[in-house]
Amino acid sequence: MGFVSYLLPRFDRVLSLGVAIASIGYALKLFTQAPLTLQLLDRFGVTLLVDPLSGFFILTNALVTAAVILYCWNSGKTTFFYTQVILLHGSVNAAFVCTDFISLYVALEVISIASFLLIAYPRTDRAIWVGLRYLFTSNVAMLFYLVGAVLVYKASHSFAFVGIREALPEALALIFLGLLVKGGIFISGLWLPLTHSESETPVSAMLSGAVVKAGVLPLVRCALLVEEFDPLIRLFGVATALLGVGYAIFEKDTKRILAFSTVSQLGFILAAPEVGGFYALTHGLVKSSLFLIVGVLPSRNLKDLQHQPIQTSIWIALAIASFSISGFPLLSGFGAKVLTLKNLLPWQVIGMNIAALGTVIAFAKFIFLPHQNPERPETIQPGFWAAIALLIGSLFLANVAYYEAYTLENIIKPLATIALGWLVYFLIFRHITLNLPRFFEKFDHLIGMMSLMLILLFWMVMA
Amino acid sequence: MLEACVFATILCGFFGIIFKKNLVMKIISMDTMSTGVIAYYVLVASRGGLFTPIFSTDNPGNYADPVPQAVILTAIVIGFSIQALMLVGVMKLAEIIQRSKQTRLNKITRHE
């Protein structure tokens, strides 16, 4: 489809929107029908599995892509841009449905290439360097992943996910390393903040909203298929949530806060794999709308924003999205958070509640920005409002899907968390300025971290 | 023995990525690493036998397993295209940096 739009440049926008809508329709259909397993070409072949879990992820991807295309509608991007967006969309969908290691590898590599081209779209030196850094990190991780995949094949003579049960622990460690890096989890995911914050607004919305989930879904699937890995993945979920939120609280740059909060939200998805799908959906919607909104703010520095009132209409959108991610009732972030916190194991509860509190603190910075109506409102493209309306409307709709959450106890708890978070924000975090070093995000350290992570994983799976 | 050599190649490539300062050298180290991975796939394929799995009437012995070979073919193509993309990126970057250095030099000379 992407190639067709390259051949017919005049219809590029319509065509790509059509693809996204088709995906939405298909994902909605998935919720009603039974899980479908496709096995092409015997036991060595490609296996696909489409069930409600991947339905959530596909729906996220489709909505985010549609919003991004609407946002770019009048921005004069070339056909090349739309082609890449659709290629990315397609390969992310492919990564969501496949259940064997090799199709997953191919899908993930296509994702790397397409997102590199999107990141490097402005053709400035900074964009190219950020893109190269991303491509390099993910490719090295994927090489480790390939070694792991062949070890699985050696043990079980098939590349299917279930084969990992019979494989050696080394294979497990290598494959997990690849997926953890790709999904931006824990310390191996520190490439993510710079990449997501430095790319253009629509691209970072797409990367943060949909693309990182391509590494997360296989991990969730592994946790569901093989019970022994479940604690391992949950542990990584908690650690990631805490790490991401810890950085996000101290950050001063709006886009970097969002990127770090992506890291922590991915931790939430992994912390309760059974219900990760719904959380992924709400997070994708919220994060891409936040990125799009922050993209139209006059400055990226929070300090400047505190002295420079923003337009009220933008502020309302920003506040709704921030409320949803903090887990405020009436928005789907609330349902997702309640569902996740309910499915935690006892030892996870403390960590995840701290992470939820941290999220509230980090997003209090956005909610309490000053706002007013300027005399001459700046003209914002209608595409922006269309995209935001789509995303926030879906947030409200998704809220209905889990209405059992509305018990008194469930409502009081998030409200208490939010109140406590705001209190802490006003008392402490408003005044302190602490600059965490960006030391670990340098390129060499990313690769070094990867080897540390590998050793850690080896140690964990051996034990 | 062969397996040890293959892993040594992968590790060499990995350390090259960490320690080399030059970007082009880093990319070449990554290529070394992927060569190691490919060799490992071929090695895994040849555990069953050494002969090329082509259908014919005379039976020369045990066949190699065709599946890993087919799979790694895809991976070779992908790795190759990614490397090409990265080299283009590095070249572009080098060009931009060169140009900005030159404009800076021009500014300095104009001031004097």
CSV table of N, CA, C and O in Angstrom, one decimal, chain A residues 401-445:
chain,number,residue,atom,x,y,z
A,401,ALA,N,-15.1,0.6,28.0
A,401,ALA,CA,-14.9,-0.8,27.9
A,401,ALA,C,-14.7,-1.5,29.3
A,401,ALA,O,-14.9,-2.7,29.4
A,402,TYR,N,-14.2,-0.8,30.2
A,402,TYR,CA,-14.0,-1.4,31.5
A,402,TYR,C,-14.7,-0.7,32.6
A,402,TYR,O,-14.2,0.0,33.4
A,403,TYR,N,-16.1,-0.8,32.6
A,403,TYR,CA,-16.8,0.1,33.5
A,403,TYR,C,-16.9,-0.6,34.9
A,403,TYR,O,-17.3,0.1,35.8
A,404,GLU,N,-16.5,-1.8,35.0
A,404,GLU,CA,-16.6,-2.4,36.3
A,404,GLU,C,-15.7,-1.8,37.3
A,404,GLU,O,-15.8,-2.0,38.5
A,405,ALA,N,-14.7,-1.0,36.8
A,405,ALA,CA,-13.7,-0.3,37.6
A,405,ALA,C,-14.4,0.7,38.6
A,405,ALA,O,-13.8,1.0,39.6
A,406,TYR,N,-15.6,1.1,38.3
A,406,TYR,CA,-16.2,2.2,39.1
A,406,TYR,C,-16.8,1.8,40.4
A,406,TYR,O,-18.0,1.8,40.5
A,407,THR,N,-16.0,1.3,41.3
A,407,THR,CA,-16.5,1.1,42.6
A,407,THR,C,-15.9,2.2,43.5
A,407,THR,O,-14.9,2.8,43.0
A,408,LEU,N,-16.5,2.4,44.6
A,408,LEU,CA,-16.1,3.5,45.4
A,408,LEU,C,-14.6,3.4,45.8
A,408,LEU,O,-13.8,4.4,45.7
A,409,GLU,N,-14.2,2.2,46.2
A,409,GLU,CA,-12.8,2.0,46.6
A,409,GLU,C,-11.8,2.4,45.5
A,409,GLU,O,-10.8,3.0,45.7
A,410,ASN,N,-12.2,1.9,44.3
A,410,ASN,CA,-11.3,2.1,43.2
A,410,ASN,C,-11.2,3.6,42.8
A,410,ASN,O,-10.2,4.0,42.3
A,411,ILE,N,-12.3,4.3,43.0
A,411,ILE,CA,-12.2,5.7,42.7
A,411,ILE,C,-11.4,6.5,43.7
A,411,ILE,O,-10.7,7.4,43.3
A,412,ILE,N,-11.6,6.1,44.9
A,412,ILE,CA,-10.9,6.9,46.0
A,412,ILE,C,-9.4,6.8,45.9
A,412,ILE,O,-8.7,7.8,46.0
A,413,LYS,N,-9.0,5.6,45.6
A,413,LYS,CA,-7.5,5.3,45.6
A,413,LYS,C,-6.7,6.2,44.6
A,413,LYS,O,-5.8,6.9,45.0
A,414,PRO,N,-7.2,6.3,43.3
A,414,PRO,CA,-6.4,7.1,42.4
A,414,PRO,C,-6.5,8.6,42.8
A,414,PRO,O,-5.6,9.3,42.6
A,415,LEU,N,-7.7,9.0,43.3
A,415,LEU,CA,-7.8,10.4,43.7
A,415,LEU,C,-6.9,10.7,44.8
A,415,LEU,O,-6.2,11.8,44.8
A,416,ALA,N,-6.7,9.7,45.7
A,416,ALA,CA,-5.8,10.0,46.8
A,416,ALA,C,-4.4,10.0,46.3
A,416,ALA,O,-3.6,10.9,46.7
A,417,THR,N,-4.1,9.1,45.3
A,417,THR,CA,-2.7,9.2,44.7
A,417,THR,C,-2.5,10.5,44.1
A,417,THR,O,-1.4,11.1,44.2
A,418,ILE,N,-3.5,11.0,43.3
A,418,ILE,CA,-3.3,12.3,42.6
A,418,ILE,C,-3.1,13.4,43.6
A,418,ILE,O,-2.2,14.2,43.5
A,419,ALA,N,-3.9,13.4,44.7
A,419,ALA,CA,-3.8,14.5,45.6
A,419,ALA,C,-2.5,14.5,46.3
A,419,ALA,O,-1.8,15.5,46.4
A,420,LEU,N,-2.0,13.3,46.7
A,420,LEU,CA,-0.7,13.1,47.3
A,420,LEU,C,0.4,13.6,46.4
A,420,LEU,O,1.3,14.3,46.8
A,421,GLY,N,0.3,13.2,45.1
A,421,GLY,CA,1.3,13.5,44.2
A,421,GLY,C,1.4,15.0,44.0
A,421,GLY,O,2.5,15.6,44.0
A,422,TRP,N,0.2,15.7,43.9
A,422,TRP,CA,0.2,17.2,43.8
A,422,TRP,C,0.8,17.9,45.0
A,422,TRP,O,1.5,18.8,44.9
A,423,LEU,N,0.5,17.3,46.1
A,423,LEU,CA,1.0,17.9,47.4
A,423,LEU,C,2.5,17.8,47.4
A,423,LEU,O,3.2,18.8,47.6
A,424,VAL,N,3.0,16.6,47.1
A,424,VAL,CA,4.5,16.4,47.0
A,424,VAL,C,5.1,17.4,46.0
A,424,VAL,O,6.1,18.0,46.2
A,425,TYR,N,4.4,17.5,44.9
A,425,TYR,CA,4.9,18.4,43.8
A,425,TYR,C,5.0,19.8,44.3
A,425,TYR,O,6.1,20.5,44.2
A,426,PHE,N,4.0,20.3,45.0
A,426,PHE,CA,4.0,21.7,45.4
A,426,PHE,C,5.0,21.9,46.6
A,426,PHE,O,5.6,23.0,46.7
A,427,LEU,N,5.1,20.9,47.4
A,427,LEU,CA,6.0,21.1,48.6
A,427,LEU,C,7.4,21.0,48.2
A,427,LEU,O,8.3,21.7,48.7
A,428,ILE,N,7.7,20.0,47.4
A,428,ILE,CA,9.1,19.7,47.2
A,428,ILE,C,9.6,20.0,45.8
A,428,ILE,O,10.5,20.9,45.5
A,429,PHE,N,9.0,19.4,44.8
A,429,PHE,CA,9.6,19.3,43.5
A,429,PHE,C,9.5,20.6,42.7
A,429,PHE,O,10.2,20.9,41.8
A,430,ARG,N,8.6,21.5,43.2
A,430,ARG,CA,8.5,22.8,42.5
A,430,ARG,C,9.8,23.6,42.6
A,430,ARG,O,10.2,24.4,41.8
A,431,HIS,N,10.4,23.4,43.8
A,431,HIS,CA,11.5,24.3,44.1
A,431,HIS,C,12.9,23.8,43.8
A,431,HIS,O,13.8,24.5,43.6
A,432,ILE,N,13.0,22.5,43.9
A,432,ILE,CA,14.4,22.0,43.8
A,432,ILE,C,14.7,21.8,42.3
A,432,ILE,O,13.9,21.6,41.4
A,433,THR,N,16.0,22.1,42.0
A,433,THR,CA,16.4,21.8,40.6
A,433,THR,C,17.6,20.9,40.8
A,433,THR,O,18.6,21.2,41.4
A,434,LEU,N,17.5,19.8,40.1
A,434,LEU,CA,18.5,18.8,40.2
A,434,LEU,C,18.7,18.3,38.8
A,434,LEU,O,17.8,17.9,38.1
A,435,ASN,N,20.0,18.4,38.4
A,435,ASN,CA,20.2,17.9,37.0
A,435,ASN,C,20.8,16.6,37.1
A,435,ASN,O,22.0,16.4,37.5
A,436,LEU,N,20.1,15.6,36.6
A,436,LEU,CA,20.6,14.3,36.5
A,436,LEU,C,21.6,14.2,35.3
A,436,LEU,O,21.2,14.8,34.3
A,437,PRO,N,22.7,13.6,35.5
A,437,PRO,CA,23.6,13.5,34.3
A,437,PRO,C,23.1,12.7,33.2
A,437,PRO,O,22.3,11.7,33.4
A,438,ARG,N,23.4,13.1,32.0
A,438,ARG,CA,23.0,12.3,30.8
A,438,ARG,C,24.1,11.4,30.4
A,438,ARG,O,24.1,10.9,29.3
A,439,PHE,N,25.0,11.2,31.4
A,439,PHE,CA,26.2,10.4,31.1
A,439,PHE,C,25.8,9.0,30.4
A,439,PHE,O,26.5,8.6,29.4
A,440,PHE,N,24.8,8.3,31.0
A,440,PHE,CA,24.5,7.0,30.5
A,440,PHE,C,23.9,6.9,29.1
A,440,PHE,O,23.7,5.9,28.6
A,441,GLU,N,23.5,8.1,28.6
A,441,GLU,CA,22.8,8.1,27.3
A,441,GLU,C,23.8,8.3,26.2
A,441,GLU,O,23.4,8.3,25.0
A,442,LYS,N,25.1,8.4,26.5
A,442,LYS,CA,26.0,8.6,25.4
A,442,LYS,C,26.1,7.2,24.7
A,442,LYS,O,25.9,6.2,25.2
A,443,PHE,N,26.5,7.4,23.4
A,443,PHE,CA,26.4,6.2,22.5
A,443,PHE,C,27.2,5.0,23.0
A,443,PHE,O,26.7,3.9,23.1
A,444,ASP,N,28.5,5.3,23.4
A,444,ASP,CA,29.3,4.2,23.9
A,444,ASP,C,28.7,3.5,25.1
A,444,ASP,O,28.8,2.2,25.2
A,445,HIS,N,28.2,4.3,25.9
A,445,HIS,CA,27.6,3.7,27.1
A,445,HIS,C,26.4,2.8,26.8
A,445,HIS,O,26.0,1.9,27.6
